[in-house]
Amino acid sequence: MVFLLILGIICQMNEREEVSLEEFLPFEFEKPVAMVENPIEDGIFYIAEQIGRVKVVFKENGNWKVKNFLDIRDRIDFGGEKGLLGIAFSPNFKSNGRIYISYTSKYGYSIISFFAVKDRKFSAGDRETIILKVRQPPFPNHKGGDIKFGPDGLLYISLGDGGGAGDPLKTGQNPKDLLGSILRIDPETELPYAIPKDNPFSDDVVCGVNQSKKPVRGCAEVFAFGLRNPWRFSFDRKTGALWAGDVGQNRWEEINIIERGKNYGWRCYEGFEIFDRNCSKTNFSFPVTVYKLYEQKDCAVIGGYVYRGEKIKLLHGKYLYGDWCSGKIRVLDAEKYYNLKLSDSSVLIESGLMVSSFAEDKSGEIYVLDHKSGKIYKITKKE
């Protein structure tokens, strides 16, 4: 046991000594919250700015260039945790040219929509197709807003509990609305979207379409629920596991593996601790790991990625995630957790950044977005 502990400490030290942050792009963006790479052409990246713009960056004659790709500032509600929040390419982008976005609108909705890109590179055009509108409470926080296509080709959407301290509307434990949940839909086979047959409430009301009807057990779109604010999530490209960071209330920040039909406890639990003693529900799914709120200037977990790149061998199979306030980038052994259901986490980098998001390129390398400076960094191996 002592040997294993010493070995673990040595591995953590080696990881910290081997990696660094390197400035990736020579540009400063305005409150960047997401970055994705063009799925067809390497080295073309799209950066979502929370204020309501998407910029595209690419190399021309060996030099980085930046262009405006999309501007929806005229329709978003920006401020606090609201704005343009997510971006994702269709898995069928080569044939349909769709790029999906997630944002909060001026009219009090979370919106999921897509644009059919004309030249597939540098302009989204102005023809927006809205596929989902979710009514939001009048709070400035807990909107979630991340979107990603999973390995199953379906679109996953994160929505927070709608805001306000302590989940005042009790949406977290209510799968009969769309808040406090991870949704899963299929917008590629029919409009506005189809419901996957193996969703936990697939035979119930499609709440985003039939907003006047009340579901019996839960909205058909809901994949998992009991979440407070799953701001960022990702899929392990090797295993397909869905990793999510869920921002805590008073004490604990969570990292969860999200599985179909599971209830992740909010607001009955925060981390492993009871939050609401009046809850009568059981059978919760608990986090992979937690860390304490405000203990080391931490305030909000930012979910990241399992590293599957080839350039930093010591990080292979490790899950990297961050914190908005402290800028700490932490790491835990995802492979160990898959096998033993147990994994410790440690601080990998003291970045000093206001980490808003992580990104992953097609080769599995990981990037860090700094909300304050607007810069984007790449996690690299020290030379």
Short mmCIF file of C-alpha atoms in Angstrom, two decimals:
data_model
loop_
_atom_site.label_atom_id
_atom_site.label_comp_id
_atom_site.label_asym_id
_atom_site.label_seq_id
_atom_site.Cartn_x
_atom_site.Cartn_y
_atom_site.Cartn_z
CA MET A 1 0.00 0.00 0.00
CA VAL A 2 2.84 2.40 0.91
CA PHE A 3 4.59 1.50 -2.36
CA LEU A 4 1.44 2.28 -4.36
CA LEU A 5 1.03 5.60 -2.56
CA ILE A 6 4.65 6.58 -3.29
CA LEU A 7 4.25 5.47 -6.91
CA GLY A 8 1.11 7.61 -7.23
CA ILE A 9 2.93 10.66 -5.84
CA ILE A 10 5.85 10.12 -8.25
CA CYS A 11 3.45 9.84 -11.22
CA GLN A 12 1.72 13.06 -10.19
CA MET A 13 5.07 14.85 -9.94
CA ASN A 14 6.13 13.53 -13.35
CA GLU A 15 2.88 14.72 -14.93
CA ARG A 16 3.31 18.22 -13.51
CA GLU A 17 6.95 18.40 -14.59
CA GLU A 18 6.21 17.21 -18.13
CA VAL A 19 3.40 19.55 -19.23
CA SER A 20 2.93 23.25 -19.80
CA LEU A 21 0.56 25.70 -21.45
CA GLU A 22 1.60 27.16 -24.78
CA GLU A 23 -0.19 30.03 -26.50
CA PHE A 24 -1.95 28.44 -29.46
CA LEU A 25 -3.27 31.40 -31.46
CA PRO A 26 -1.95 34.97 -31.84
CA PHE A 27 -5.42 36.44 -31.29
CA GLU A 28 -7.53 37.56 -28.36
CA PHE A 29 -11.20 36.63 -28.55
CA GLU A 30 -14.06 38.23 -26.64
CA LYS A 31 -15.08 35.88 -23.82
CA PRO A 32 -14.41 32.57 -25.62
CA VAL A 33 -16.49 29.64 -24.36
CA ALA A 34 -16.05 26.88 -26.96
CA MET A 35 -13.76 25.82 -29.79
CA VAL A 36 -14.21 23.08 -32.40
CA GLU A 37 -12.15 21.94 -35.37
CA ASN A 38 -13.53 21.61 -38.90
CA PRO A 39 -14.32 17.89 -39.27
CA ILE A 40 -13.27 17.78 -42.93
CA GLU A 41 -10.22 20.01 -43.16
CA ASP A 42 -7.47 19.93 -40.56
CA GLY A 43 -6.30 23.09 -38.85
CA ILE A 44 -9.46 25.18 -39.26
CA PHE A 45 -10.92 26.10 -35.87
CA TYR A 46 -14.15 27.83 -34.87
CA ILE A 47 -14.27 29.82 -31.63
CA ALA A 48 -17.59 30.71 -30.00
CA GLU A 49 -17.55 34.03 -28.15
CA GLN A 50 -20.12 34.37 -25.38
CA ILE A 51 -21.12 37.83 -26.67
CA GLY A 52 -22.69 36.16 -29.71
CA ARG A 53 -20.05 35.71 -32.39
CA VAL A 54 -18.20 32.77 -33.92
CA LYS A 55 -14.73 33.40 -35.36
CA VAL A 56 -12.93 31.05 -37.74
CA VAL A 57 -9.15 30.77 -37.70
CA PHE A 58 -6.95 29.11 -40.32
CA LYS A 59 -3.47 29.26 -41.76
CA GLU A 60 -2.67 31.07 -44.99
CA ASN A 61 0.89 30.99 -46.31
CA GLY A 62 2.02 29.71 -42.93
CA ASN A 63 0.39 32.51 -40.92
CA TRP A 64 -2.76 32.36 -38.79
CA LYS A 65 -5.72 34.36 -40.09
CA VAL A 66 -9.05 35.12 -38.42
CA LYS A 67 -12.45 35.90 -39.96
CA ASN A 68 -15.97 36.47 -38.72
CA PHE A 69 -17.99 33.30 -39.28
CA LEU A 70 -21.29 34.05 -37.52
CA ASP A 71 -22.77 37.00 -35.66
CA ILE A 72 -26.03 36.56 -33.69
CA ARG A 73 -25.61 39.41 -31.23
CA ASP A 74 -28.95 40.78 -32.40
CA ARG A 75 -30.86 37.82 -30.91
CA ILE A 76 -28.99 36.70 -27.80
CA ASP A 77 -29.37 37.64 -24.15
CA PHE A 78 -25.79 38.13 -22.99
CA GLY A 79 -24.63 38.54 -19.40
CA GLY A 80 -23.69 36.41 -16.41
CA GLU A 81 -23.89 32.82 -17.61
CA LYS A 82 -26.03 33.70 -20.61
CA GLY A 83 -25.06 34.24 -24.23
CA LEU A 84 -23.71 32.07 -27.01
CA LEU A 85 -22.73 28.94 -25.09
CA GLY A 86 -22.05 26.00 -27.39
CA ILE A 87 -21.10 24.95 -30.91
CA ALA A 88 -20.97 21.54 -32.63
CA PHE A 89 -20.55 20.19 -36.15
CA SER A 90 -23.03 17.69 -37.55
CA PRO A 91 -21.60 14.17 -37.88
CA ASN A 92 -22.93 14.41 -41.44
CA PHE A 93 -21.28 17.77 -42.09
CA LYS A 94 -19.74 16.67 -45.37
CA SER A 95 -23.20 16.13 -46.87
CA ASN A 96 -25.42 18.61 -45.01
CA GLY A 97 -23.02 21.38 -43.97
CA ARG A 98 -24.75 21.88 -40.62
CA ILE A 99 -23.16 23.62 -37.69
CA TYR A 100 -25.23 23.69 -34.49
CA ILE A 101 -25.18 26.38 -31.82
CA SER A 102 -26.62 26.84 -28.34
CA TYR A 103 -27.55 30.23 -26.89
CA THR A 104 -29.92 32.13 -24.61
CA SER A 105 -32.34 34.37 -26.47
CA LYS A 106 -33.63 37.84 -25.68
CA TYR A 107 -37.07 36.32 -25.20
CA GLY A 108 -36.17 34.05 -22.28
CA TYR A 109 -35.38 30.76 -24.01
CA SER A 110 -32.44 28.45 -24.39
CA ILE A 111 -32.18 27.88 -28.13
CA ILE A 112 -30.62 25.05 -30.12
CA SER A 113 -30.38 25.80 -33.83
CA PHE A 114 -28.27 25.12 -36.89
CA PHE A 115 -26.93 26.95 -39.91
CA ALA A 116 -26.26 25.21 -43.22
CA VAL A 117 -22.81 26.47 -44.16
CA LYS A 118 -22.54 27.44 -47.81
CA ASP A 119 -18.83 27.18 -48.56
CA ARG A 120 -18.19 24.80 -45.66
CA LYS A 121 -15.46 27.06 -44.25
CA PHE A 122 -15.73 30.76 -43.74
CA SER A 123 -19.36 31.86 -43.52
CA ALA A 124 -22.41 30.49 -41.74
CA GLY A 125 -24.79 32.66 -43.75
CA ASP A 126 -27.93 34.04 -42.15
CA ARG A 127 -30.48 31.23 -42.49
CA GLU A 128 -31.06 29.85 -39.01
CA THR A 129 -33.19 26.77 -38.32
CA ILE A 130 -34.34 26.54 -34.69
CA ILE A 131 -34.92 22.98 -33.51
CA LEU A 132 -35.44 23.40 -29.75
CA LYS A 133 -36.65 26.21 -27.47
CA VAL A 134 -36.60 25.72 -23.70
CA ARG A 135 -38.25 28.36 -21.50
CA GLN A 136 -35.80 29.67 -18.90
CA PRO A 137 -36.62 31.21 -15.49
CA PRO A 138 -35.66 34.90 -15.07
CA PHE A 139 -32.33 34.16 -13.38
CA PRO A 140 -28.92 35.02 -14.91
CA ASN A 141 -27.27 31.70 -14.14
CA HIS A 142 -27.36 27.90 -14.47
CA LYS A 143 -28.18 27.72 -18.18
CA GLY A 144 -25.76 24.90 -19.02
CA GLY A 145 -25.54 25.29 -22.76
CA ASP A 146 -22.96 22.79 -23.96
CA ILE A 147 -23.80 20.71 -27.04
CA LYS A 148 -21.97 17.76 -28.57
CA PHE A 149 -22.73 14.86 -30.86
CA GLY A 150 -21.99 11.56 -29.19
CA PRO A 151 -20.39 8.48 -30.74
CA ASP A 152 -23.95 7.28 -31.41
CA GLY A 153 -24.50 10.23 -33.79
CA LEU A 154 -27.07 11.83 -31.47
CA LEU A 155 -27.03 15.39 -30.12
CA TYR A 156 -26.49 15.80 -26.37
CA ILE A 157 -27.46 19.08 -24.69
CA SER A 158 -26.69 20.25 -21.15
CA LEU A 159 -29.20 22.41 -19.27
CA GLY A 160 -28.77 23.73 -15.74
CA ASP A 161 -31.54 23.95 -13.15
CA GLY A 162 -32.51 27.42 -14.40
CA GLY A 163 -30.76 29.41 -11.69
CA GLY A 164 -31.32 30.88 -8.27
CA ALA A 165 -29.66 29.48 -5.17
CA GLY A 166 -30.70 26.03 -4.01
CA ASP A 167 -32.85 25.16 -7.05
CA PRO A 168 -35.89 27.21 -5.94
CA LEU A 169 -38.03 25.83 -8.77
CA LYS A 170 -37.05 22.24 -7.91
CA THR A 171 -36.22 21.37 -11.50
CA GLY A 172 -33.25 19.14 -10.68
CA GLN A 173 -35.37 16.28 -9.37
CA ASN A 174 -38.13 16.80 -11.91
CA PRO A 175 -37.57 14.94 -15.20
CA LYS A 176 -40.97 16.24 -16.32
CA ASP A 177 -39.24 19.43 -17.43
CA LEU A 178 -36.08 19.84 -19.47
CA LEU A 179 -34.01 21.79 -16.95
CA GLY A 180 -31.35 20.25 -14.70
CA SER A 181 -30.73 17.56 -17.29
CA ILE A 182 -28.67 16.20 -20.13
CA LEU A 183 -30.93 15.85 -23.16
CA ARG A 184 -30.43 13.49 -26.11
CA ILE A 185 -32.17 14.04 -29.44
CA ASP A 186 -31.76 13.18 -33.11
CA PRO A 187 -32.02 16.34 -35.25
CA GLU A 188 -30.42 14.72 -38.29
CA THR A 189 -33.19 12.36 -39.43
CA GLU A 190 -36.24 14.62 -39.11
CA LEU A 191 -37.18 18.16 -38.08
CA PRO A 192 -37.28 19.51 -35.53
CA TYR A 193 -35.88 16.26 -34.09
CA ALA A 194 -36.61 12.61 -33.41
CA ILE A 195 -36.47 10.90 -30.01
CA PRO A 196 -34.02 7.99 -29.67
CA LYS A 197 -35.97 4.85 -28.84
CA ASP A 198 -33.73 3.98 -25.90
CA ASN A 199 -34.11 7.33 -24.13
CA PRO A 200 -35.43 6.58 -20.61
CA PHE A 201 -38.79 8.34 -21.23
CA SER A 202 -38.94 7.88 -25.00
CA ASP A 203 -42.64 6.95 -25.02
CA ASP A 204 -43.66 10.03 -23.01
CA VAL A 205 -44.39 13.63 -24.08
CA VAL A 206 -41.86 15.37 -26.32
CA CYS A 207 -41.73 18.45 -24.12
CA GLY A 208 -39.86 20.72 -26.52
CA VAL A 209 -42.54 20.23 -29.17
CA ASN A 210 -45.69 19.76 -27.08
CA GLN A 211 -45.11 22.42 -24.46
CA SER A 212 -48.75 22.49 -23.36
CA LYS A 213 -48.83 18.77 -22.48
CA LYS A 214 -47.61 17.32 -19.18
CA PRO A 215 -45.51 14.15 -19.26
CA VAL A 216 -46.42 11.20 -17.05
CA ARG A 217 -42.92 10.11 -16.01
CA GLY A 218 -40.48 12.42 -17.78
CA CYS A 219 -39.83 14.39 -20.95
CA ALA A 220 -38.89 12.18 -23.87
CA GLU A 221 -35.78 14.26 -24.54
CA VAL A 222 -34.26 13.65 -21.07
CA PHE A 223 -31.24 11.34 -21.04
CA ALA A 224 -30.20 11.94 -17.40
CA PHE A 225 -31.24 14.41 -14.69
CA GLY A 226 -30.51 15.62 -11.15
CA LEU A 227 -27.90 18.14 -12.29
CA ARG A 228 -27.32 21.69 -11.08
CA ASN A 229 -25.29 23.28 -13.87
CA PRO A 230 -23.42 20.88 -16.16
CA TRP A 231 -21.60 23.72 -17.90
CA ARG A 232 -19.19 21.54 -19.93
CA PHE A 233 -19.14 17.87 -20.89
CA SER A 234 -17.29 15.62 -23.33
CA PHE A 235 -17.05 12.08 -24.64
CA ASP A 236 -14.02 9.86 -24.18
CA ARG A 237 -13.16 9.09 -27.78
CA LYS A 238 -11.87 5.61 -26.82
CA THR A 239 -14.68 4.36 -24.55
CA GLY A 240 -17.59 6.67 -25.43
CA ALA A 241 -18.08 7.57 -21.74
CA LEU A 242 -19.75 10.94 -21.15
CA TRP A 243 -17.82 13.03 -18.60
CA ALA A 244 -19.42 16.18 -17.15
CA GLY A 245 -18.47 18.84 -14.66
CA ASP A 246 -21.42 19.89 -12.50
CA VAL A 247 -21.02 23.22 -10.69
CA GLY A 248 -21.82 23.06 -6.97
CA GLN A 249 -23.84 25.27 -4.62
CA ASN A 250 -22.06 25.82 -1.31
CA ARG A 251 -19.53 23.05 -0.75
CA TRP A 252 -18.67 20.66 -3.57
CA GLU A 253 -17.75 20.71 -7.26
CA GLU A 254 -18.50 17.46 -9.07
CA ILE A 255 -17.17 15.37 -11.94
CA ASN A 256 -19.73 12.81 -13.11
CA ILE A 257 -19.91 10.08 -15.72
CA ILE A 258 -23.37 10.52 -17.21
CA GLU A 259 -25.34 7.38 -18.04
CA ARG A 260 -28.78 6.81 -19.49
CA GLY A 261 -31.66 7.24 -17.05
CA LYS A 262 -29.50 8.04 -14.03
CA ASN A 263 -30.40 10.63 -11.37
CA TYR A 264 -27.34 12.62 -10.22
CA GLY A 265 -28.84 13.83 -6.97
CA TRP A 266 -29.26 17.59 -7.13
CA ARG A 267 -30.89 19.16 -5.06
CA CYS A 268 -31.11 16.24 -2.67
CA TYR A 269 -27.34 15.87 -2.71
CA GLU A 270 -24.39 18.12 -3.39
CA GLY A 271 -21.40 15.90 -4.03
CA PHE A 272 -21.64 13.06 -1.51
CA GLU A 273 -23.39 15.20 1.12
CA ILE A 274 -27.12 15.63 1.74
CA PHE A 275 -28.23 19.11 0.67
CA ASP A 276 -31.99 18.87 1.20
CA ARG A 277 -33.02 16.66 4.13
CA ASN A 278 -36.64 16.70 2.98
CA CYS A 279 -35.83 14.61 -0.09
CA SER A 280 -37.39 11.18 -0.04
CA LYS A 281 -35.87 9.84 -3.26
CA THR A 282 -33.12 7.22 -3.36
CA ASN A 283 -31.01 5.43 -5.98
CA PHE A 284 -28.83 8.39 -6.86
CA SER A 285 -25.67 8.21 -8.95
CA PHE A 286 -22.75 9.85 -7.19
CA PRO A 287 -19.73 11.68 -8.62
CA VAL A 288 -16.48 10.18 -9.82
CA THR A 289 -14.70 12.82 -7.75
CA VAL A 290 -15.38 16.12 -5.96
CA TYR A 291 -13.36 19.04 -4.70
CA LYS A 292 -14.24 21.60 -2.08
CA LEU A 293 -15.73 24.94 -3.07
CA TYR A 294 -13.73 28.06 -2.11
CA GLU A 295 -11.04 26.04 -0.29
CA GLN A 296 -8.18 27.04 -2.62
CA LYS A 297 -9.84 29.92 -4.47
CA ASP A 298 -11.90 27.37 -6.40
CA CYS A 299 -15.46 28.34 -7.29
CA ALA A 300 -16.83 26.50 -10.35
CA VAL A 301 -15.73 23.29 -12.04
CA ILE A 302 -15.12 23.35 -15.79
CA GLY A 303 -15.45 19.91 -17.36
CA GLY A 304 -12.70 18.87 -19.76
CA TYR A 305 -11.58 15.82 -21.75
CA VAL A 306 -9.97 12.43 -21.38
CA TYR A 307 -6.60 12.83 -23.09
CA ARG A 308 -6.27 10.50 -26.07
CA GLY A 309 -3.52 12.35 -27.91
CA GLU A 310 -0.10 10.91 -28.70
CA LYS A 311 2.24 13.75 -27.75
CA ILE A 312 2.10 13.50 -23.92
CA LYS A 313 2.36 9.82 -23.01
CA LEU A 314 1.98 10.33 -19.24
CA LEU A 315 -1.43 11.95 -19.75
CA HIS A 316 -2.87 9.18 -21.90
CA GLY A 317 -6.14 7.95 -20.40
CA LYS A 318 -6.26 10.84 -17.91
CA TYR A 319 -9.24 13.17 -17.54
CA LEU A 320 -8.32 16.87 -17.43
CA TYR A 321 -10.65 19.50 -15.98
CA GLY A 322 -10.39 22.99 -14.52
CA ASP A 323 -11.81 25.67 -12.26
CA TRP A 324 -13.16 29.06 -13.32
CA CYS A 325 -11.75 31.09 -10.40
CA SER A 326 -8.51 29.41 -9.35
CA GLY A 327 -7.37 28.45 -12.84
CA LYS A 328 -6.22 25.09 -11.53
CA ILE A 329 -6.20 22.32 -14.12
CA ARG A 330 -6.68 18.97 -12.41
CA VAL A 331 -6.18 15.44 -13.64
CA LEU A 332 -7.57 12.04 -12.68
CA ASP A 333 -6.93 8.58 -14.05
CA ALA A 334 -9.96 7.70 -16.19
CA GLU A 335 -8.64 4.24 -17.05
CA LYS A 336 -8.26 3.42 -13.36
CA TYR A 337 -11.79 4.62 -12.68
CA TYR A 338 -13.25 2.50 -15.50
CA ASN A 339 -11.60 -0.60 -13.99
CA LEU A 340 -11.83 0.02 -10.24
CA LYS A 341 -14.53 2.71 -9.87
CA LEU A 342 -11.99 4.63 -7.84
CA SER A 343 -9.69 7.46 -8.82
CA ASP A 344 -7.86 10.27 -7.05
CA SER A 345 -7.35 13.68 -8.62
CA SER A 346 -4.44 16.08 -8.38
CA VAL A 347 -3.50 19.54 -9.63
CA LEU A 348 -1.68 19.33 -12.95
CA ILE A 349 -1.20 23.03 -13.79
CA GLU A 350 -1.62 26.23 -11.77
CA SER A 351 -2.59 28.22 -14.85
CA GLY A 352 -3.78 31.49 -13.33
CA LEU A 353 -6.34 31.65 -16.14
CA MET A 354 -10.08 32.21 -15.97
CA VAL A 355 -10.77 28.81 -17.50
CA SER A 356 -14.09 28.86 -19.34
CA SER A 357 -13.77 25.71 -21.40
CA PHE A 358 -11.53 23.05 -22.87
CA ALA A 359 -11.33 21.91 -26.48
CA GLU A 360 -10.05 18.83 -28.27
CA ASP A 361 -8.69 18.64 -31.81
CA LYS A 362 -9.04 15.69 -34.15
CA SER A 363 -5.75 14.18 -32.99
CA GLY A 364 -6.84 14.24 -29.34
CA GLU A 365 -4.71 17.17 -28.16
CA ILE A 366 -6.33 19.44 -25.58
CA TYR A 367 -6.71 23.22 -25.44
CA VAL A 368 -7.69 25.68 -22.69
CA LEU A 369 -9.83 28.78 -23.23
CA ASP A 370 -9.20 31.84 -21.05
CA HIS A 371 -12.37 33.89 -20.64
CA LYS A 372 -10.58 36.94 -19.21
CA SER A 373 -7.73 37.50 -21.68
CA GLY A 374 -9.53 35.90 -24.61
CA LYS A 375 -6.51 33.76 -25.40
CA ILE A 376 -6.42 30.07 -26.24
CA TYR A 377 -3.67 27.79 -24.98
CA LYS A 378 -2.56 24.28 -25.87
CA ILE A 379 -1.48 21.73 -23.28
CA THR A 380 1.95 20.63 -24.48
CA LYS A 381 4.91 18.53 -23.46
CA LYS A 382 7.81 20.50 -22.05
CA GLU A 383 10.87 20.35 -24.25
#
